[in-house]
Coordinates of C-alpha atoms and ligand atoms in Angstrom, one line a residue:
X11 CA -21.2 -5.5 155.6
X12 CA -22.7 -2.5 153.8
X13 CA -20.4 -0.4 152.2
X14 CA -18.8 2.6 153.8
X15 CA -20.8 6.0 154.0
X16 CA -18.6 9.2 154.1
X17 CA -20.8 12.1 155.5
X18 CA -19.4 15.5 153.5
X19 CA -20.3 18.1 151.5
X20 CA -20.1 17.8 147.4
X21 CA -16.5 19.2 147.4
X22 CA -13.0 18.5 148.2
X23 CA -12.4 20.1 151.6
X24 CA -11.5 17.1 154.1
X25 CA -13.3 15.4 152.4
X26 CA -10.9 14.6 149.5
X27 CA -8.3 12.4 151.2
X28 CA -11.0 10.2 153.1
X29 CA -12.4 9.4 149.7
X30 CA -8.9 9.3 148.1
X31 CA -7.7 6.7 150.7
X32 CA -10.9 4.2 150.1
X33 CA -10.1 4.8 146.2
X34 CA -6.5 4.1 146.6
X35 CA -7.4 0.7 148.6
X36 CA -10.3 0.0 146.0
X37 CA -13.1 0.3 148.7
X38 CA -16.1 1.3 147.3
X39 CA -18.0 3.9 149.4
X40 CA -21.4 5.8 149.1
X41 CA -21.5 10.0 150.0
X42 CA -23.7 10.8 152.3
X43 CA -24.0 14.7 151.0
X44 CA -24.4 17.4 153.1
X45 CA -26.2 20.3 151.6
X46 CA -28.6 21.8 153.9
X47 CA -27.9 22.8 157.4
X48 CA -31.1 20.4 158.9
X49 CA -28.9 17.6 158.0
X50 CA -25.6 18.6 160.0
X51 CA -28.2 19.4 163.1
X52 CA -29.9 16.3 163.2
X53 CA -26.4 14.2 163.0
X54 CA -25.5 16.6 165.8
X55 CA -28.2 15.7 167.9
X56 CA -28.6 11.9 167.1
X57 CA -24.9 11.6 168.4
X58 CA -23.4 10.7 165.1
X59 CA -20.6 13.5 165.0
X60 CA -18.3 13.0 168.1
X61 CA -16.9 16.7 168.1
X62 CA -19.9 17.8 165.8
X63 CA -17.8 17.9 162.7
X64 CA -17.7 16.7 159.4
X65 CA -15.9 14.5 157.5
X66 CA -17.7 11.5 159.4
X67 CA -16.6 7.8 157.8
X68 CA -18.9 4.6 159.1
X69 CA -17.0 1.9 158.3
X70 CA -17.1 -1.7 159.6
X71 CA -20.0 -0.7 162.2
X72 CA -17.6 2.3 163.7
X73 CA -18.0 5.8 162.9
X74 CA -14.8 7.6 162.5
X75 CA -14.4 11.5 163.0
X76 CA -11.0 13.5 162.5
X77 CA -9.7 13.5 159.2
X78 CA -5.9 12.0 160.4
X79 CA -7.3 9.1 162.5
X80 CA -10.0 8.0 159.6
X81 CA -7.3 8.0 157.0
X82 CA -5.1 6.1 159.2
X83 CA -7.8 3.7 160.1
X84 CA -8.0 2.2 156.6
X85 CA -4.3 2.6 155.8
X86 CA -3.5 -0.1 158.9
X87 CA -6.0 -2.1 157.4
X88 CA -5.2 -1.9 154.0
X89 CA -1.1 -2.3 155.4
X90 CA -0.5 1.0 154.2
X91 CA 1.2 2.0 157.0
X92 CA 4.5 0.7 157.0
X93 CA 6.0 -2.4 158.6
X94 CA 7.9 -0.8 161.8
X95 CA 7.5 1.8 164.4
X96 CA 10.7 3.9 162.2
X97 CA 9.1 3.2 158.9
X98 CA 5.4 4.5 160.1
X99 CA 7.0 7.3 161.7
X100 CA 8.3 8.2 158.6
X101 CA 5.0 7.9 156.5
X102 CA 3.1 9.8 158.9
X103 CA 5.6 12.5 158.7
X104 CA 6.0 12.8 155.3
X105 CA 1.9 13.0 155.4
X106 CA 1.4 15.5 157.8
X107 CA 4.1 17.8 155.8
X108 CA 1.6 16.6 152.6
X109 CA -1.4 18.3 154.6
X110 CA 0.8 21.2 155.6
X111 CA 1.3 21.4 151.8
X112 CA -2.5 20.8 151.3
X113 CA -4.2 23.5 153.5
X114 CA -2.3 26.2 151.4
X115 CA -5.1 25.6 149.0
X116 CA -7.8 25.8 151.3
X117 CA -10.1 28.6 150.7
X118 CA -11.6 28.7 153.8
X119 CA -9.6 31.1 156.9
X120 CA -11.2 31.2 160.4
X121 CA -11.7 34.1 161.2
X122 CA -12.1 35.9 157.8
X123 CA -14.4 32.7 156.1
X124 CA -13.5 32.1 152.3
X125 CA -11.0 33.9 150.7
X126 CA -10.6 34.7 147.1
X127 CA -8.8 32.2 144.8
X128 CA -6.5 34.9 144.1
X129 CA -5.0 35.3 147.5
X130 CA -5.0 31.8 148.0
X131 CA -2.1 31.3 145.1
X132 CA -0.4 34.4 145.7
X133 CA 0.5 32.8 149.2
X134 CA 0.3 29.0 147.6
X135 CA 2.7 30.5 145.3
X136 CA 5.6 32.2 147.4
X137 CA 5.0 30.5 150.4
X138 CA 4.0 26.5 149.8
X139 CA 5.6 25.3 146.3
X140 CA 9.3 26.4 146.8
X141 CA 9.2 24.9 150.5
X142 CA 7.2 21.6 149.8
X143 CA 8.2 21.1 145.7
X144 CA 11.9 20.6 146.1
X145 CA 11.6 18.4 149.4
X146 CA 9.2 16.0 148.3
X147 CA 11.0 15.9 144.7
X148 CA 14.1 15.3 146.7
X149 CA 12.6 12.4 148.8
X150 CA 11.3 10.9 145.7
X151 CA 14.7 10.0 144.3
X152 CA 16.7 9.6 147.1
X153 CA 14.4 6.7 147.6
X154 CA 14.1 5.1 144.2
X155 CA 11.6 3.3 144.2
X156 CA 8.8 6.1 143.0
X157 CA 7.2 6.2 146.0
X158 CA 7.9 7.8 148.7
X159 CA 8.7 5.4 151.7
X160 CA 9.8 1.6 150.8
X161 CA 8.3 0.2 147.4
X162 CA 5.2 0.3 147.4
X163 CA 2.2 3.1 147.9
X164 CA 1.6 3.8 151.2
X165 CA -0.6 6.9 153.0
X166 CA 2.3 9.2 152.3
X167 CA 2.0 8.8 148.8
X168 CA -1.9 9.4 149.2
X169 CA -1.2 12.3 150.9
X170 CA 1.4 13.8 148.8
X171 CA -1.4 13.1 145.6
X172 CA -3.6 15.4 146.8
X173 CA -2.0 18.8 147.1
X174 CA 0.3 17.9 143.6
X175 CA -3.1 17.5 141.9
X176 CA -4.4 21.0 143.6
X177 CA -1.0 22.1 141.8
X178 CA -1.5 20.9 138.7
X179 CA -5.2 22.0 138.8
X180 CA -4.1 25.4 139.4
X181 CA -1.1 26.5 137.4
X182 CA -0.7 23.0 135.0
X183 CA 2.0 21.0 134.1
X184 CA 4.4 23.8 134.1
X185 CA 4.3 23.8 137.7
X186 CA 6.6 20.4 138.1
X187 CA 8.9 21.0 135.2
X188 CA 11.6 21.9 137.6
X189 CA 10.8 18.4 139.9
X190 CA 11.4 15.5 137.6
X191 CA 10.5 12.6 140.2
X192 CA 7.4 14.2 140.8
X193 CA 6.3 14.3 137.6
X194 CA 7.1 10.4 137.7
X195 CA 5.3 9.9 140.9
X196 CA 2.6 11.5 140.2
X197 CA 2.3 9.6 136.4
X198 CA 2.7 6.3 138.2
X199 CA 0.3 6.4 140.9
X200 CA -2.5 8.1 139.5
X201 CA -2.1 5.4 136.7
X202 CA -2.9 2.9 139.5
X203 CA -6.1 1.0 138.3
X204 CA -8.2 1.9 141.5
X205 CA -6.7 5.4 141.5
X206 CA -7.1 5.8 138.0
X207 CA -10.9 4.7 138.0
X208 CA -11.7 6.9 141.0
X209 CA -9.9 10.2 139.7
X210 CA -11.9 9.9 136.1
X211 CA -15.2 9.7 137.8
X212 CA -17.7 11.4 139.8
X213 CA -16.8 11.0 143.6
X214 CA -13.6 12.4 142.7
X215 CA -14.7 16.5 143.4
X216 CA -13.6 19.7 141.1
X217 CA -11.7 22.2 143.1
X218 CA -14.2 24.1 144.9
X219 CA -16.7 26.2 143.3
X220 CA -19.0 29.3 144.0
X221 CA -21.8 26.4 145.0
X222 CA -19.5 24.7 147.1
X223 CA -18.8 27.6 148.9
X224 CA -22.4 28.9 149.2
X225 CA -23.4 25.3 150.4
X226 CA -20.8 25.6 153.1
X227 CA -21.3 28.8 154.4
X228 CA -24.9 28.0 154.3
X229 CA -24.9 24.9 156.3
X230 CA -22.2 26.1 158.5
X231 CA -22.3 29.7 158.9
X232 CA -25.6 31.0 158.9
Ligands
GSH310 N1 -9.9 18.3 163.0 C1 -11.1 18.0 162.3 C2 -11.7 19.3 161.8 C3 -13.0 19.0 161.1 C4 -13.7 20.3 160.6 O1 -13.3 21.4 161.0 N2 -14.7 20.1 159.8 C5 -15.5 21.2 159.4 C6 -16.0 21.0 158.0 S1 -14.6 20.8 156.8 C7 -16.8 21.3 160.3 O2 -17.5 20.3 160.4 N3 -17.0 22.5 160.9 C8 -18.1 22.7 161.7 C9 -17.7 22.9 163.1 O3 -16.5 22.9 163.5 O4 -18.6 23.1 163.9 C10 -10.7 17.0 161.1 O5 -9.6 17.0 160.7 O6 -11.6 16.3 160.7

């Protein structure tokens, strides 16, 4: 079986936690990069894109749109979902509060297109870290166990790895001083061999730049 394709641009965006997921489970992918708009219009039109979005996984002879239900897809393969309808409940919660957490850092607004970084931690920065910080630090220890549901990773711990490094990314270290089991988590799992492999190389993407931007607005916008 040839190995999976993720269909993206060369940037974080929805991207990220797709490629994140396939890291965490040591599945080695290939990008598919999108970078002019022909691309996008001829998947569009060959039927690849279901709702004639991006990210687009094909994996195991499916192809997988929607960000939630790809991720999920390999996390019940990989049994990173949890053993029982209460404990998946609470990983998916605890991810979907991670994505909450997450879109803070988008640039991109419908409506107004990409805003500046600026803005983007001014409202990251009153509005996401003192409502998402303390609760995930609290969930951390009240479970123990350094991650965040049961004892071992599962996709709630993906998810929460993705916003914490936009935070450290963004304002450093300084950021968790006040949140002690997240400091722990995120040492421990990004210390994961697979993780750690995938975050020091090249499909892991720099927070989004001036030619990510351009490439999007290009491909999507004009
Ligand atoms: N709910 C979808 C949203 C996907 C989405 O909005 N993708 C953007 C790129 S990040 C896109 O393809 N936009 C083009 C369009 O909506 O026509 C998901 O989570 O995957």
């Amino acid at each position: 079986m040839a190995a999976p394709k993720l269909y993206y641009f060369d940037g974080r965006g929805r991207g990220a936690i797709v490629r994140l997921t396939l890291a965490a489970c040591g599945i080695k992918f290939t990008d598919e990069l999108l970078t002019e708009k022909h691309q996008i219009e001829k998947w569009r039109s060959d039927g690849l894109l279901l709702f004639l979005q991006v990210p687009m996984l094909e994996i195991d002879g499916l192809r997988l749109v929607q960000t939630g239900a790809i991720v999920r897809y390999i996390a019940g393969k990989e049994g990173l979902l949890g053993s029982s309808p209460e404990e998946t409940a609470r990983i998916n919660m605890l991810f979907e509060g991670s994505r909450d957490f997450l879109s803070y850092f988008f640039m991109y607004r419908p409506g107004r297109g990409f805003i500046d970084i600026q803005e983007v931690l001014d409202d990251a920065t009153s509005k996401a870290l003192p409502r998402y910080l303390p609760v995930f630090d609290k969930v951390l220890k009240e479970n123990g166990s350094g991650f965040l549901v049961g004892n071992s990773l599962t996709l709630a711990d993906i998810g929460l790895l993705e916003p914490i490094l936009s935070v450290l990314d963004y304002y450093g270290e300084e950021a968790l001083k006040d949140y002690p089991s997240l400091q722990e988590f995120h040492k421990k799992v990004t210390s994961l061999p697979s993780l750690a492999e995938f975050l020091a190389g090249p499909q892991r993407r720099k927070p989004n730049d001036d030619v990510y931007m351009s490439t999007v607005t290009k491909v999507l916008f004009s």
